[in-house]
Amino acid sequence: MRFLSMRGAYKISFILFIFYFLYSCSPTKYVGKDEYLLDHVKVKVNDYKLNRSDVRRSIRQKPNTRILGTVRFHLGLYNLSGRNEKKKFNQWLRRIGEAPVIYDPFLTKRSVEQIELFLHNKGFYQAEVHDTVYYKKKRANVEYKVKVGPVTSIESIKFDAPEGRPENRIAEESGLMANYRRDTVNTLLEKNAPLDLDVLDDERERITKALREKGYFNFSKNFIRFMADTSTVKKENMAKVFVRIVENAVDSNAYKRYFVRNISVNFDYDPLVSAEQVAATYNSLVYNGYTILYKDKLKIKPKMIIETIQLQRMELYDAQRVIDTYVRLQALNLFKLVNIDFKEVESDGEVKALDCTIQLSPVKRQSYNVFLEGTHNSGNLGVGGNFTYNHRNVFRAGENISASVWGSLRKEQVNGEGKLFNTTEIGAELKLVTPQFWMPFLRMKDFRRNYAPKTSISFSYSYEYTPYYTRSIANARFGYLWRKADKKWRYNFDLIDLNYVLMKDVDKSFIDGLKNEYIKNAYTDHMILSAVFSATFTDQLLNAKAMNYNYFRVNVETSGNVLNVIDRLSGGKKTGESLDEKYYKLLGVRYAQFVKSDAEYRYNWYINRANSLVGRFFVGCGYPYGNMKVLPFEEAFYGGGANDMRAWQARTLGPGSYLATEKYPNSVGDFKLAANIEYRFKLLWLLEGALFLDAGNVWNINPKETRHGAKLNYNFFNQIAIGTGAGLRLNANFFLLRFDLGIKLKDPALPAGQRFVLFNSGGGFRRSVFNVAIGYPF
């Protein structure tokens, strides 16, 4: 929307005043007479190779949280409270705020010790750490000076005991040492590398994991010892490292292998039922050698669960297969609790036996969700709703069927029309996702077991009425989903993605007003039959917020090639003319032919509990050819909107430096480049703030494009739009409501030399865009 200049200026001024007030309010208000506020903590290191952020983690006392590196917003809230601690308002301010951090000399001393310990663990055994404290006006600044000294490196590595030390007889006789030595080629230890205790611990974890995957059920990393010999080395600051399995006569079973004898699966696990009551409480049956326990009625087909379990009867215990079984069972979304329990049983011989019980507690099979929303995007009001019904086990084999119905009313800016809402959209979708892999000619048993693929089928229909046209879209989709056990990579392959688009009641004056045949073609009947492959990677851990993480996604789509080959082989006849081209039809409409790909990368940098920085980069390109010389409207890229270039309304940016003169602008392109960076910070209660910078644009690469400045060329970097702004978010964890105010900095639609518009009528607050949306933009 156009920003109301006076009222908007007052709002911005008020927000800035609040920030100024909180910053200006004396931060030492609640600092006692003989106390000092810890103002700043600095770390100086004489070795640029050592990461200062790693050193800072060892500091035991840190200053109050700052926003933008300067404003102590949370301390300001705390200081707004009165001295009467019994008043609820004061208690609330102190609860949402942050008490002043009072300098503590003891914690400074502890910090020095912790930094030295950290450096010793990294191999800097001669490191020195000194602290200096500067006092000024009730404030204390602490500076830690670190002299790392020489690092102790690894001269040689030996996976055995030093000479003169006894060998581990029990481990040798059990065969553990043979398996252990066989795996040393994968060691994490390297010659001439620093003697880093973190790396040694990782090596201990690696060895333990490898042995537990070979049947050593009771083996623990505590049985692995490292010895460093610095007395017989040839050079100074070097060490010989010995890795050995210790003798442990107390628990000799730690060095023996186990096999899985029996596996039972409890489909209705109840922790209140004791082991003695199981026989009387549960029904049982044997399926392919697995014992199935259930109450009353068997609600899930055993075959589906047995195929999901990675453990095998009469095979050696494998810790990785246990983890994979957890992951596969949880991915079914059928159980609220998954637990795998092992019990040692009496057996003869060197190899011991285990009985395995898999305990499953089912979730509710049926549920529904109702979602209502209101939108306000650049003066365009809207309301909408969605109703979704889910059945998680409709055919007793883990099939998830969902039915959705949605609708929305929106206000689009139309000259001379005063209706509150002039655009209507309704739709429905039916979707089935089954853990069965429907690929009849390929069994791929190992693939199903290792990647837990699913088959997805969906049908949808939507109807959209606007003042200029009505559009109906029917969609049918069939594809596969699978993922690796580590959950980092997810894959989706839609073998069939069919869209049938009918344009009716198209306003002739609207079409004539587009002035460009390339754009007019987007508003014709067409069909898209494509295949889409996508891969997504993320190393974000579930429920782990205090960490940096990466996100990467790539899509590849191709459409119309199969139909075109069929038409050519069968001697199909072309018909009609559009863009001076004849084309084939299917089901009475022209079908599109194109190839398209896009990729997106995000990085989330966790700074501290109140601050984070998120970056995003996107690039995409589509190339139409053959039966349709332009990308369909649904497949084209666009700029602007609440999740992209927030200083522009959706589909109003570009392409390139083209200035839209149509009364209903809908700017799309074949190529898109975008980058965003957003600084997020917590304010109070559920409220969060954000500052952002967006850059990007769309262009066309099609030779049919005739609009001035719309085609991608060598000068594209001068046509990149730039916007900035600020936002507020209401974060209730399960729901996030976002308000963003986007302000134009550089508008490529203006003549060269006049594109930086922050302080003129072409941009700034006068033409700011206010967005309301659900969820983070990226």
mmCIF file with all atom_site columns, C-alpha atoms in Angstrom, residues 50 54 58 62 76 78 102 105 163 176 202 257 259 270 299 316 345 347 432 438 573 585 598 603 630 681 728 761 763:
data_model
loop_
_atom_site.group_PDB
_atom_site.id
_atom_site.type_symbol
_atom_site.label_atom_id
_atom_site.label_alt_id
_atom_site.label_comp_id
_atom_site.label_asym_id
_atom_site.label_entity_id
_atom_site.label_seq_id
_atom_site.pdbx_PDB_ins_code
_atom_site.Cartn_x
_atom_site.Cartn_y
_atom_site.Cartn_z
_atom_site.occupancy
_atom_site.B_iso_or_equiv
_atom_site.pdbx_formal_charge
_atom_site.auth_seq_id
_atom_site.auth_comp_id
_atom_site.auth_asym_id
_atom_site.auth_atom_id
_atom_site.pdbx_PDB_model_num
ATOM 1  C CA . LEU A 1 50  ? 42.645 -19.577 16.558  1.00 0.00 ? 50  LEU A CA 1
ATOM 2  C CA . ASP A 1 54  ? 35.647 -20.681 20.273  1.00 0.00 ? 54  ASP A CA 1
ATOM 3  C CA . SER A 1 58  ? 34.852 -20.660 27.754  1.00 0.00 ? 58  SER A CA 1
ATOM 4  C CA . LYS A 1 62  ? 29.204 -12.273 29.745  1.00 0.00 ? 62  LYS A CA 1
ATOM 5  C CA . GLY A 1 76  ? 16.159 -1.427  29.566  1.00 0.00 ? 76  GLY A CA 1
ATOM 6  C CA . TYR A 1 78  ? 14.192 -4.514  33.526  1.00 0.00 ? 78  TYR A CA 1
ATOM 7  C CA . ILE A 1 102 ? 27.239 -7.502  38.003  1.00 0.00 ? 102 ILE A CA 1
ATOM 8  C CA . PRO A 1 105 ? 36.101 -11.250 39.976  1.00 0.00 ? 105 PRO A CA 1
ATOM 9  C CA . GLU A 1 163 ? 56.134 -51.660 24.655  1.00 0.00 ? 163 GLU A CA 1
ATOM 10 C CA . LEU A 1 176 ? 37.351 -57.849 19.071  1.00 0.00 ? 176 LEU A CA 1
ATOM 11 C CA . ASP A 1 202 ? 35.632 -38.181 18.194  1.00 0.00 ? 202 ASP A CA 1
ATOM 12 C CA . ARG A 1 257 ? 29.555 -60.387 20.252  1.00 0.00 ? 257 ARG A CA 1
ATOM 13 C CA . PHE A 1 259 ? 23.201 -61.917 17.909  1.00 0.00 ? 259 PHE A CA 1
ATOM 14 C CA . ASP A 1 270 ? 1.161  -49.754 27.744  1.00 0.00 ? 270 ASP A CA 1
ATOM 15 C CA . LYS A 1 299 ? -5.208 -52.101 13.738  1.00 0.00 ? 299 LYS A CA 1
ATOM 16 C CA . LEU A 1 316 ? 24.635 -59.971 14.731  1.00 0.00 ? 316 LEU A CA 1
ATOM 17 C CA . VAL A 1 345 ? 19.434 -64.280 27.451  1.00 0.00 ? 345 VAL A CA 1
ATOM 18 C CA . SER A 1 347 ? 23.190 -69.001 25.465  1.00 0.00 ? 347 SER A CA 1
ATOM 19 C CA . LEU A 1 432 ? -3.035 -40.182 -0.347  1.00 0.00 ? 432 LEU A CA 1
ATOM 20 C CA . TRP A 1 438 ? 4.284  -48.574 -5.966  1.00 0.00 ? 438 TRP A CA 1
ATOM 21 C CA . LYS A 1 573 ? -1.476 -32.637 -36.832 1.00 0.00 ? 573 LYS A CA 1
ATOM 22 C CA . LYS A 1 585 ? -3.288 -30.111 -28.806 1.00 0.00 ? 585 LYS A CA 1
ATOM 23 C CA . ASP A 1 598 ? 15.940 -23.601 -9.548  1.00 0.00 ? 598 ASP A CA 1
ATOM 24 C CA . TYR A 1 603 ? 22.269 -20.196 6.244   1.00 0.00 ? 603 TYR A CA 1
ATOM 25 C CA . VAL A 1 630 ? 6.636  -19.147 -23.545 1.00 0.00 ? 630 VAL A CA 1
ATOM 26 C CA . PHE A 1 681 ? 16.178 -10.294 17.505  1.00 0.00 ? 681 PHE A CA 1
ATOM 27 C CA . LEU A 1 728 ? 7.605  -7.370  13.965  1.00 0.00 ? 728 LEU A CA 1
ATOM 28 C CA . SER A 1 761 ? 8.967  10.332  -4.184  1.00 0.00 ? 761 SER A CA 1
ATOM 29 C CA . GLY A 1 763 ? 10.656 5.207   -2.868  1.00 0.00 ? 763 GLY A CA 1
#
